[in-house]
Coordinates of C-alpha atoms in Angstrom, one line a residue:
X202 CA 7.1 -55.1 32.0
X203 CA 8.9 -58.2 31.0
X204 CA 12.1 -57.5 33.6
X205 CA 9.1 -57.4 36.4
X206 CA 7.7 -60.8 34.5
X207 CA 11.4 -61.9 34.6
X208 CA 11.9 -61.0 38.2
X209 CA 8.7 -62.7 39.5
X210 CA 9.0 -66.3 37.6
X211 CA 12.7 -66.0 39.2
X212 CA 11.9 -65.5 42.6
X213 CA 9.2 -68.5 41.7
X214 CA 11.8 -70.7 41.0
X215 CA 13.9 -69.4 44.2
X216 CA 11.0 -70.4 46.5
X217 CA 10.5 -73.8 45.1
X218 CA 13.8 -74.6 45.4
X219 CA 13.9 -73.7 48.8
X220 CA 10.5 -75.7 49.6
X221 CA 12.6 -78.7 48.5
X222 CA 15.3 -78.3 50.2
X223 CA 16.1 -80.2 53.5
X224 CA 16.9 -78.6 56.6
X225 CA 20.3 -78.3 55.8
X226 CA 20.3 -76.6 52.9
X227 CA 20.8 -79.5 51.1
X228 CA 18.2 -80.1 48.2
X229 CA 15.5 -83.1 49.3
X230 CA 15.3 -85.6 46.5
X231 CA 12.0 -87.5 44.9
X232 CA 11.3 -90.5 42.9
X233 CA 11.0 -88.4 39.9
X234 CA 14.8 -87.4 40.8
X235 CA 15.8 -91.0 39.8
X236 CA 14.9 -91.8 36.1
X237 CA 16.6 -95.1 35.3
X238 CA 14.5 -96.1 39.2
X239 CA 17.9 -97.5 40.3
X240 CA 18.7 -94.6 42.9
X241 CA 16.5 -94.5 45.9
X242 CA 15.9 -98.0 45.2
X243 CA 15.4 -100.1 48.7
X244 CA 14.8 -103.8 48.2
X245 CA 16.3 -106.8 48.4
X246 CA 18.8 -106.4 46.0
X247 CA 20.2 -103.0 46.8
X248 CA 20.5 -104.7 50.3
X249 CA 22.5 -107.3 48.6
X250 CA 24.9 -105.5 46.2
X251 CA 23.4 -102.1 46.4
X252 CA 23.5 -99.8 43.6
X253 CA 26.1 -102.1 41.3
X254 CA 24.9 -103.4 38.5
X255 CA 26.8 -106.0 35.9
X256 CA 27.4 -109.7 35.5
X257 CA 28.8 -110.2 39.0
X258 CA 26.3 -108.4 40.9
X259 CA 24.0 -110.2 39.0
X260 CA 25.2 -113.4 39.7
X261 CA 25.6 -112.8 43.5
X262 CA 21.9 -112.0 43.3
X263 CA 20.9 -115.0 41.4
X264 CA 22.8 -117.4 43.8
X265 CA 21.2 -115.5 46.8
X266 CA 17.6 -116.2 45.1
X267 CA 18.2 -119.7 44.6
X268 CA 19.7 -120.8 47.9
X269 CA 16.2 -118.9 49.2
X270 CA 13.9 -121.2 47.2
X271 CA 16.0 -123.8 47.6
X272 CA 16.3 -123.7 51.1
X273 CA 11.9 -122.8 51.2
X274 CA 11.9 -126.2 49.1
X275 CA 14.3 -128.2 51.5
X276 CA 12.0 -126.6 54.5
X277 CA 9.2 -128.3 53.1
X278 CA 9.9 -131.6 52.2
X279 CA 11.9 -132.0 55.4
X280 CA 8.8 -131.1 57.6
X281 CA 7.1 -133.7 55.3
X282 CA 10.0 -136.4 56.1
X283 CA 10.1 -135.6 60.0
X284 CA 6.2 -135.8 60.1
X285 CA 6.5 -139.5 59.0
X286 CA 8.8 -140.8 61.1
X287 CA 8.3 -142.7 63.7
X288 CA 10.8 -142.8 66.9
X289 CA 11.8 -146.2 66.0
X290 CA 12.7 -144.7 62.6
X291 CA 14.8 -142.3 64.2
X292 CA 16.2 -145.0 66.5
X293 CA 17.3 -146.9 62.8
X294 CA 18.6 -143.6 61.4
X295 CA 20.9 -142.8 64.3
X296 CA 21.9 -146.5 64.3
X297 CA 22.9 -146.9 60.2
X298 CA 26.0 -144.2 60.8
X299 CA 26.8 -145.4 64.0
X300 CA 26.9 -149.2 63.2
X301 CA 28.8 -148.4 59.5
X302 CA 31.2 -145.9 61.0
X303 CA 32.3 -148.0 64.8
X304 CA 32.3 -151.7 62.2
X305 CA 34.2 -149.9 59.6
X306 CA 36.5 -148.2 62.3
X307 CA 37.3 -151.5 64.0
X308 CA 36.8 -154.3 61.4
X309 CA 33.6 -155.4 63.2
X310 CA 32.4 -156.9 59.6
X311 CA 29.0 -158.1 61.6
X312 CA 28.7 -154.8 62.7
X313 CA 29.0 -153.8 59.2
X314 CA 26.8 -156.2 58.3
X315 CA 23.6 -154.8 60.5
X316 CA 24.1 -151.5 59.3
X317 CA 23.1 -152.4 55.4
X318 CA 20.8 -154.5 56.4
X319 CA 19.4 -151.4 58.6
X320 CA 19.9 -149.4 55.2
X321 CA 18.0 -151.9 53.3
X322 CA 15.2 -151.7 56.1
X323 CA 15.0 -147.9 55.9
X324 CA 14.7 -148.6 52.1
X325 CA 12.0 -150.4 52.0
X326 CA 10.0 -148.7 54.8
X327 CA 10.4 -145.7 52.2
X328 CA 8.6 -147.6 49.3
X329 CA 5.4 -147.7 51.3
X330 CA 5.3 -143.7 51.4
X331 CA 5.6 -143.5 47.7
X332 CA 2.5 -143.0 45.7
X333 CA -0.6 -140.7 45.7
X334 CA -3.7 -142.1 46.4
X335 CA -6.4 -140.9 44.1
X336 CA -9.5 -142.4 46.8
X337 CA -12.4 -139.7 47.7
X338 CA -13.4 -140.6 51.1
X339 CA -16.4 -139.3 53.4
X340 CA -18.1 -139.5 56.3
X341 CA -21.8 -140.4 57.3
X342 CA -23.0 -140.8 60.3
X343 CA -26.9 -141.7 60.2
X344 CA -28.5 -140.1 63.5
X345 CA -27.4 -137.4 65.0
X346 CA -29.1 -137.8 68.5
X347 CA -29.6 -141.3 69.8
X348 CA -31.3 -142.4 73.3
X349 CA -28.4 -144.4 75.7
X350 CA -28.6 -148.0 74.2
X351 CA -29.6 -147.3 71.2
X352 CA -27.8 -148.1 68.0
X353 CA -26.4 -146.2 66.3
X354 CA -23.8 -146.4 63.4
X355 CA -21.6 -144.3 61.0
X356 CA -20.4 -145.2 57.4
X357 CA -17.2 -144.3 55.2
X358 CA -17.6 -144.3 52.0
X359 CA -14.9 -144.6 49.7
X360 CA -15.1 -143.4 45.6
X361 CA -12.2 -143.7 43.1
X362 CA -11.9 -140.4 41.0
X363 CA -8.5 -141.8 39.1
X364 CA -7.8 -143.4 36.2
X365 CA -6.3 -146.7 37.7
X366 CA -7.2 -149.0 40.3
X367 CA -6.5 -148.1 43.5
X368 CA -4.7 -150.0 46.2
X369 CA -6.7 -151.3 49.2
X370 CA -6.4 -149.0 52.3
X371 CA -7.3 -149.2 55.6
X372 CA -9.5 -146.0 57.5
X373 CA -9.0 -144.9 61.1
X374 CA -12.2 -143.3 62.7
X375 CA -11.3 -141.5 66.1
X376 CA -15.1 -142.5 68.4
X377 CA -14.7 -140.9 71.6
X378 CA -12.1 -142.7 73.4
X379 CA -11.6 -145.5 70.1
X380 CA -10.9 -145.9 67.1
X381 CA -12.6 -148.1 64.5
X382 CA -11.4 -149.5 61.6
X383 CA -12.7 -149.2 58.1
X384 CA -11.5 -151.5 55.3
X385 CA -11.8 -150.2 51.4
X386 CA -10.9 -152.4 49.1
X387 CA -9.6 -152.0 45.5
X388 CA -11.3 -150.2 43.5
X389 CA -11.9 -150.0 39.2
X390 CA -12.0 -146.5 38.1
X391 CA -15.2 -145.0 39.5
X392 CA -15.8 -147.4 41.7
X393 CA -17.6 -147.2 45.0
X394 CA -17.0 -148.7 48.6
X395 CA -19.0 -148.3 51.9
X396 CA -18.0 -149.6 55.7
X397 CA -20.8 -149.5 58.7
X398 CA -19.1 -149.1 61.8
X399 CA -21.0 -148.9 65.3
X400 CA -20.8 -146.2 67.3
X401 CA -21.3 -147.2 70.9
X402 CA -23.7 -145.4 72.8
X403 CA -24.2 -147.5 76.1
X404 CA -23.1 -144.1 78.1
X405 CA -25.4 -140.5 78.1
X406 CA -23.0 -137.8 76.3
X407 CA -21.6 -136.1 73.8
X408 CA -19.4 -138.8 71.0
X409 CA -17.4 -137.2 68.7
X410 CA -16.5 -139.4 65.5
X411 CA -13.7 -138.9 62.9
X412 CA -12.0 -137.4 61.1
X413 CA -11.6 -140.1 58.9
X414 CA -7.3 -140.6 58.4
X415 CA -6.4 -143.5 56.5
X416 CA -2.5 -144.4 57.7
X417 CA 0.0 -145.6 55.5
X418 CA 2.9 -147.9 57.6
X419 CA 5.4 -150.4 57.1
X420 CA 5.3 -153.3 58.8
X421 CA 8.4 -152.9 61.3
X422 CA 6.7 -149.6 62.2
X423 CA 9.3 -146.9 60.9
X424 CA 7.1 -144.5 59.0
X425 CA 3.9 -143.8 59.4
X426 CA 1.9 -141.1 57.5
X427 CA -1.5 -139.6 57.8
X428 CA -4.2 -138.6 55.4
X429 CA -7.0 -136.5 56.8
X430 CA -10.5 -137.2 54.9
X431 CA -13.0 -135.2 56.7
X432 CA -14.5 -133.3 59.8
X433 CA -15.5 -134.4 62.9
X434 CA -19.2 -135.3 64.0
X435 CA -20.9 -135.1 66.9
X436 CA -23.6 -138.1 68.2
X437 CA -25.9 -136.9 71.1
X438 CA -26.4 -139.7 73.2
X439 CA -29.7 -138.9 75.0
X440 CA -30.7 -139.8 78.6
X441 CA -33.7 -142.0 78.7
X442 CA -36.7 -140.1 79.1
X443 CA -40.5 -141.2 79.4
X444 CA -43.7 -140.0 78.3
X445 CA -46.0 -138.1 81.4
X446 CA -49.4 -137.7 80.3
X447 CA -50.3 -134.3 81.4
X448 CA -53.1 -135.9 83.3
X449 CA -50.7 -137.5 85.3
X450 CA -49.5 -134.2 86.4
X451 CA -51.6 -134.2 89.4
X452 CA -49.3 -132.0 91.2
X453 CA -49.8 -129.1 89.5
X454 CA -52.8 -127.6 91.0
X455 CA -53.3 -124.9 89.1
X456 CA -53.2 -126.3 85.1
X457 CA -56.7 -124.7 84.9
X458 CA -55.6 -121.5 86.4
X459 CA -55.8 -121.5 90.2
X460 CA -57.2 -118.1 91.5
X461 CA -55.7 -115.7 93.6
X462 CA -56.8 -112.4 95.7
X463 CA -55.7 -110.4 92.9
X464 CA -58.7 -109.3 90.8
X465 CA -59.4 -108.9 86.9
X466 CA -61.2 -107.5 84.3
X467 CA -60.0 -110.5 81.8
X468 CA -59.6 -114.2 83.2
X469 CA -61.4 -117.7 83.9
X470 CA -62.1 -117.5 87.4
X471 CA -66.1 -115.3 88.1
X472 CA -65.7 -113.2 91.5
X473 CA -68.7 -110.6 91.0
X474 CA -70.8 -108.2 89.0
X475 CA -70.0 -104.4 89.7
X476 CA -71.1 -101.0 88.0
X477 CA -69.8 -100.2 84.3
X478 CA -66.8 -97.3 84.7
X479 CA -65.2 -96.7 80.8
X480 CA -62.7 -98.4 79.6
X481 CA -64.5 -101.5 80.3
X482 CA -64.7 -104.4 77.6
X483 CA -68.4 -104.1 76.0
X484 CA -68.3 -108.1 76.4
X485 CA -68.0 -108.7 79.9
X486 CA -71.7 -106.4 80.9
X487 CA -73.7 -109.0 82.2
X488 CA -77.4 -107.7 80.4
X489 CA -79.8 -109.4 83.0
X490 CA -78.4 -107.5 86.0
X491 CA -78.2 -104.5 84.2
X492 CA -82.0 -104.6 83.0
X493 CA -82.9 -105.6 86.7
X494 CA -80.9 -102.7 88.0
X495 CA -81.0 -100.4 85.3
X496 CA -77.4 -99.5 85.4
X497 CA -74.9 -101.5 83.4
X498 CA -73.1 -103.9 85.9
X499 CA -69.8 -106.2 84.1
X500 CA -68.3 -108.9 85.5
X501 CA -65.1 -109.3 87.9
X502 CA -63.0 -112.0 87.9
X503 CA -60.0 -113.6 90.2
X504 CA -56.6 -112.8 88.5
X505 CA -55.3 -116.6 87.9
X506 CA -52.0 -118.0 87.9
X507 CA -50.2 -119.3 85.1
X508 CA -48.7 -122.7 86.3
X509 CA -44.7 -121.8 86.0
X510 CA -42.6 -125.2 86.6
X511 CA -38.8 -125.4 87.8
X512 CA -37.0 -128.2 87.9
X513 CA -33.6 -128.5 89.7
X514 CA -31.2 -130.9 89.0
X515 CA -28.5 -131.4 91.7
X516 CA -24.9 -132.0 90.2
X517 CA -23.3 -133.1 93.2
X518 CA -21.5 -136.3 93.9
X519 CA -22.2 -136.3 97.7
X520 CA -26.3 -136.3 96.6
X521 CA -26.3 -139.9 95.2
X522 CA -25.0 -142.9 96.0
X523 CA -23.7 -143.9 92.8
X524 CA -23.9 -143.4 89.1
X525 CA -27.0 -145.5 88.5
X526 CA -28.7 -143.3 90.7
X527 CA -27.6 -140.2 88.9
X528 CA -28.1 -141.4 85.4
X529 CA -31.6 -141.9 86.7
X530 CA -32.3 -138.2 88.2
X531 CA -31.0 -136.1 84.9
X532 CA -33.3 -138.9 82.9
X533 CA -36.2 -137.3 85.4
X534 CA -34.8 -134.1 84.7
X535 CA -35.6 -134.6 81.1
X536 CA -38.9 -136.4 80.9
X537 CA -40.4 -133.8 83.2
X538 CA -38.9 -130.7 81.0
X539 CA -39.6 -132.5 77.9
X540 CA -43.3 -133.1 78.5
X541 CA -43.6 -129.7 79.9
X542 CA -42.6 -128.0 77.0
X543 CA -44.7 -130.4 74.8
X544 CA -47.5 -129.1 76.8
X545 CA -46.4 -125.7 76.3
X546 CA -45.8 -124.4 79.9
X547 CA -43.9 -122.3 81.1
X548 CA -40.6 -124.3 82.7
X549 CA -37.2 -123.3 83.6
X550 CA -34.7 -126.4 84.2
X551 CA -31.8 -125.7 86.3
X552 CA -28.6 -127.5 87.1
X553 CA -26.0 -127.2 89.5
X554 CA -23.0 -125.2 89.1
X555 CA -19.1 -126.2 89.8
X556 CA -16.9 -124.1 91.9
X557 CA -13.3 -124.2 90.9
X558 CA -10.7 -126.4 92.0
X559 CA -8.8 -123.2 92.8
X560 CA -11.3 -120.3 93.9
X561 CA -10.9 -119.0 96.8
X562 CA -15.0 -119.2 97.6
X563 CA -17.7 -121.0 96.6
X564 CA -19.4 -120.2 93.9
X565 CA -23.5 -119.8 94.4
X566 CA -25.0 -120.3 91.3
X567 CA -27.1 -122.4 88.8
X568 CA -27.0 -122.8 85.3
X569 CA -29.9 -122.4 83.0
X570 CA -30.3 -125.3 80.6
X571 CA -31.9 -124.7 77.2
X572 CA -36.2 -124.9 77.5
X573 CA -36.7 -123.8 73.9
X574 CA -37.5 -127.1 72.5
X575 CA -37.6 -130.9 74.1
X576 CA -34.2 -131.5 71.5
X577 CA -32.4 -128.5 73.2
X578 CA -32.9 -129.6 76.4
X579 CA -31.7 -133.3 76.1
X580 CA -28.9 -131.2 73.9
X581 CA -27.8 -129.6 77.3
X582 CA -28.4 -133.2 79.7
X583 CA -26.2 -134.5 77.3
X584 CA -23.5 -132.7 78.6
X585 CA -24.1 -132.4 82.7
X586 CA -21.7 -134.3 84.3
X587 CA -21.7 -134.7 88.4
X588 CA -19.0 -133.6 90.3
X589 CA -17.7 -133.0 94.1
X590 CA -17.4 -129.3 94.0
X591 CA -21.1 -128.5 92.2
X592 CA -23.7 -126.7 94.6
X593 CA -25.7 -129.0 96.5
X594 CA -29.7 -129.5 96.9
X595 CA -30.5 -127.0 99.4
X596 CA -28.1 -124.6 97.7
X597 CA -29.6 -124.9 94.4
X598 CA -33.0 -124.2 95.9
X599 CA -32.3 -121.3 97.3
X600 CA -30.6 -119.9 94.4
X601 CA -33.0 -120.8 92.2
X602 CA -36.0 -119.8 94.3
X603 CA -34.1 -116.1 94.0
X604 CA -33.5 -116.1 91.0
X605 CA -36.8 -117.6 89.5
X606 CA -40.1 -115.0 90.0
X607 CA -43.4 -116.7 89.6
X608 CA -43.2 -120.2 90.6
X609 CA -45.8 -122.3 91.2
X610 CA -44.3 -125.8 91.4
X611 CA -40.6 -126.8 92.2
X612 CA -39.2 -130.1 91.1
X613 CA -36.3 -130.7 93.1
X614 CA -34.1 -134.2 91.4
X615 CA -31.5 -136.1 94.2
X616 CA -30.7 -139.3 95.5
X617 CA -30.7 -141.5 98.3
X618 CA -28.4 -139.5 100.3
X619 CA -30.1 -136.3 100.9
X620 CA -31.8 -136.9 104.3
X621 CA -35.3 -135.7 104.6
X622 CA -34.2 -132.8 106.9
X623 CA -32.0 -131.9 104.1
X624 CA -35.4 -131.9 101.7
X625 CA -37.6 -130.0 104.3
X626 CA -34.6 -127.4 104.5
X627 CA -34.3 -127.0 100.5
X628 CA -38.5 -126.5 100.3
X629 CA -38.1 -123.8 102.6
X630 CA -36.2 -121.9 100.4
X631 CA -39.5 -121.3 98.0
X632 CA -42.1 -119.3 99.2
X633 CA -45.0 -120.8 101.1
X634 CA -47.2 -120.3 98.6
X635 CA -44.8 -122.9 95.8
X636 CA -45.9 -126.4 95.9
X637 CA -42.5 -128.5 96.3
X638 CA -41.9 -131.7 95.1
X639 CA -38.6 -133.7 95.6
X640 CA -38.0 -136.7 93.7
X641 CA -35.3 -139.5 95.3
X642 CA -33.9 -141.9 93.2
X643 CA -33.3 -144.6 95.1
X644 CA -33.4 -147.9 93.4
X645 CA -33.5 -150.0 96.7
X646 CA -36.1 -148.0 98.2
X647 CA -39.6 -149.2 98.1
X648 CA -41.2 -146.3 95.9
X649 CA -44.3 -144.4 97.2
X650 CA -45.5 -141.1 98.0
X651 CA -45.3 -139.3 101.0
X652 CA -46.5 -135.9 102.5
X653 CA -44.7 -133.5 105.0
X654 CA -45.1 -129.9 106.1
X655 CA -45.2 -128.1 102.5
X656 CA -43.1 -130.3 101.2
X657 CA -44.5 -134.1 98.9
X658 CA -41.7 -136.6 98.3
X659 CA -41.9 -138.7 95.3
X660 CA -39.0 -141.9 96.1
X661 CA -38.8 -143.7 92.5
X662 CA -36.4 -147.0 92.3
X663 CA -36.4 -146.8 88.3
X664 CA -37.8 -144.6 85.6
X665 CA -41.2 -145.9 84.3
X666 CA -42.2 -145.4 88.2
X667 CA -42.2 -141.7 87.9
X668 CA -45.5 -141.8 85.7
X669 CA -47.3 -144.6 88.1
X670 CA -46.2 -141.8 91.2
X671 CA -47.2 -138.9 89.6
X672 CA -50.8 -140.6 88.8
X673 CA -51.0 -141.9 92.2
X674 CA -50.3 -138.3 93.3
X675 CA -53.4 -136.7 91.3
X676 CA -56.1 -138.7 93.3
X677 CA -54.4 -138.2 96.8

C-alpha cells in the first residue's frame, strides 16, 4: 500500500513538472522562482545596469535619475523663459554674444561697449518678472443680454489675499475685437479694488469679454508675461424689437378660430343639430330639440383652425440694399416672433441657410431658430449674419412652405431689392389657402399697404412703422 501511495504522489510530481515546463523541455519559471525579486525584474534599472548590484551600479543609476529630473526641471523653467520673451528679447539675446565676441575679436571697444550695456538691459528687463503677485481678480459683467445701443458694462474686481501690499497692476480685458484696460491700484492686506469698463454694444451680436490677464512688461518691451484671471463671458447684443399688440394683428384672420369644411364633435364654430349615436359627449345634446323631436339630437360644429404663424427671414445679401436695411428685417423677424410667442401661438421662425464656398450644389434648406421662449429667439438673431451664398426669398418659401404643415399665415422679411414679381413668385409657393404677407424694408420708400393676387405687402421705412401697418391692415 505505501509503494502504490509512493508511486502515485511520484508520478504527481512528474506531471507538475512537466505542466511547467516550456516547450522545449526547459522548465518555465515564476515570480515565486525569484525570492530576493531581483531575477525577472524588468524596469528601469535592470534596463540600465541590469541584474548588477553594488556601489557602481548604484551610482550609474543615481546619476541617470538625476540628469532625468534635472532635465524635467530644466524643461520647465525653459518653457517658462521662452513663454516671456518677446522677439525683440530674442533680437537682444542673439545680439549680447555677437557684439562681445566680434568687439572682443577685433578690438572694437564700442562694440564692446553695446554689448554690456545690452547685458545690463536684459538685466533689468528680468527684474520686472520677479515676484509673485498675491492679487485675487474676477470678472463681472452686469447684463447678460442687452438691446443694440444699450449700455452695458463689465467690472474687475481686484482683492488682496497676502500679507503685504501689493504692487499696482494693470488688467487686459479681450471685448470682441478690443481690449480694455483696467487699473488696480495698491492695495493694504485685504483690501478691495473695482474698475467699470464699457462694453460697446452699438452692433447686434454675440461679444465675448475676457479673460481677464494682467501683463507684466518692461518698458523697452523684452519680456512680457501673462497671468490669466478668469473665463470668458458672453454679452447678447439684441436686435431692436417692438411691442405688436395682438389687436394689431389684423392679418391673422383666424385668431378666433376660422372654420373649415371639416366637421366636429368639439369646437367654437355651431354647424347643426343631428341624432345622438354613442360615444357622444352628454354635454353637447341640445334638450329643446330633443323634447320637440323626441329623439336626442347634439350639436355639430365646423372643425377650426388653429392660427399657425411662419416667419421667414431671408439671409441673402443680394435681398437688401444695405446693412441698415437688414438690421431692420431680422429686428421684424424678432418683434413678430417675440409677440407671437407672448401670445402663445403656435410660430416657427426660419432663416436662410448658407451653401458652402466649396460645394459642388446648392444647398436648399432653412434653419429653424429657437421659438421656445422670446429670450431664445433673440438668442438665435443674435447670431444670423447675411451672406452672398444664403438661399434667397423665393427659395426659402418654398422650402419652408414643404417643410412646415399647417400654416395659416406666412411672414416673409426682405428688402428693397426683391421686385414684386419676385414676391408674387415666393407667395406661390404656400398653398392657396395661406394668407402671405411680405414685409420690405425699405427706408426710402414711402410705407403703406398694398394688396395683390394672394399676396399683401407691408413696405416699412423704419421699425415703429410695422405696428401703425399692421393696425392699418386690421380695418382694411
Amino acid at each position: 500500500m505505501s509503494s502504490l501511495l509512493n508511486r502515485s504522489a511520484k508520478g504527481h510530481s512528474n506531471n507538475t513538472a512537466a505542466e511547467n515546463s516550456g516547450p522545449g523541455g526547459e522548465r518555465a519559471r515564476s515570480d515565486s522562482d525569484f525570492p530576493t525579486a531581483i531575477r525577472g525584474l524588468d524596469n528601469a534599472r535592470t534596463r540600465i545596469v541590469g541584474y548588477r548590484t553594488g556601489f557602481l551600479a548604484d551610482l550609474i543609476v543615481t546619476l541617470v535619475r538625476f540628469a532625468v529630473v534635472a532635465r524635467a526641471t530644466i524643461s520647465r523653467y525653459a518653457n517658462r523663459i521662452t513663454s516671456v520673451i518677446t522677439p525683440v528679447g530674442w533680437v537682444v539675446l542673439f545680439l549680447i554674444p555677437l557684439t562681445l565676441i566680434v568687439g572682443y575679436s577685433i578690438s572694437w571697444n564700442e562694440l564692446v561697449v553695446v554689448g554690456f550695456a545690452l547685458i545690463a538691459i536684459a538685466l533689468m528687463a528680468a527684474i520686472y518678472l520677479l515676484g509673485r503677485s498675491h492679487l485675487a481678480i474676477s470678472l463681472r459683467v452686469e447684463h447678460q443680454r442687452v438691446v443694440v445701443g444699450e449700455a452695458a458694462s463689465g467690472e474687475v474686481h481686484g482683492v488682496n489675499e497676502g500679507k503685504r501690499r501689493s504692487l499696482g497692476v494693470v488688467a487686459e480685458i479681450p471685448v470682441a475685437s478690443t481690449v480694455a484696460e483696467a487699473v488696480l491700484p495698491s492695495l493694504r492686506p485685504g483690501g478691495a479694488s473695482a474698475h467699470e469698463f464699457p462694453i460697446p454694444t452699438n452692433r447686434r451680436g454675440v461679444i465675448s469679454v475676457g479673460p481677464v490677464r494682467t501683463v507684466r512688461a518692461d518698458p523697452v518691451g523684452l519680456v512680457r508675461r501673462e497671468l490669466i484671471w478668469t473665463d470668458s463671458a458672453e454679452i447678447f447684443v439684441h436686435p431692436r424689437t417692438i411691442s405688436i399688440p395682438s389687436v394689431s394683428t389684423g392679418l391673422i384672420r383666424d385668431l378666433e378660430g376660422n372654420p373649415t369644411r371639416d366637421l366636429a364633435n368639439n369646437d367654437i364654430s355651431f354647424h347643426a343639430l343631428r341624432e345622438y349615436v354613442r360615444g357622444d359627449e352628454r354635454r353637447n345634446i341640445h334638450w329643446k330639440s330633443t323634447a320637440r323631436t323626441g329623439r336626442y339630437m347634439v350639436r355639430q360644429f365646423e372643425e377650426t383652425r388653429r392660427s399657425h404663424l411662419v416667419i421667414a427671414l431671408s439671409l441673402a445679401t443680394v435681398d437688401y440694399a444695405n446693412d441698415y436695411e437688414f438690421e431692420m428685417g431680422v429686428s421684424v423677424a424678432g418683434s413678430l416672433g417675440a409677440q407671437a410667442i407672448r401670445d402663445a401661438r403656435t410660430v416657427t421662425v426660419v432663416a436662410s441657410e448658407q451653401t458652402p464656398q466649396f460645394a459642388k450644389r446648392k444647398v436648399f434648406a432653412v434653419r429653424a431658430l429657437s421659438t421656445l421662449t422670446g429670450t431664445r429667439l433673440l438668442d438665435d438673431l443674435t447670431r444670423v449674419q447675411s451672406a452672398d451664398t444664403a438661399l434667397r426669398l423665393i427659395d426659402v418659401a418654398r422650402v419652408t412652405s414643404e417643410q412646415t404643415s399647417g400654416v395659416s399665415v406666412a411672414f416673409l422679411i426682405c428688402g428693397s431689392t426683391v421686385t414684386s414679381q419676385q414676391l408674387r413668385a415666393a407667395s406661390t409657393k404656400f398653398a392657396a389657402n395661406v394668407e402671405v404677407v411680405a414685409i420690405v424694408c425699405d427706408p426710402e420708400a414711402v410705407p403703406g399697404l398694398r394688396r395683390v393676387a394672394g399676396l399683401s405687402v407691408l413696405t416699412i421705412g423704419y421699425l415703429e412703422e410695422l405696428k401703425r401697418a399692421l393696425s392699418r391692415s386690421a380695418g382694411a
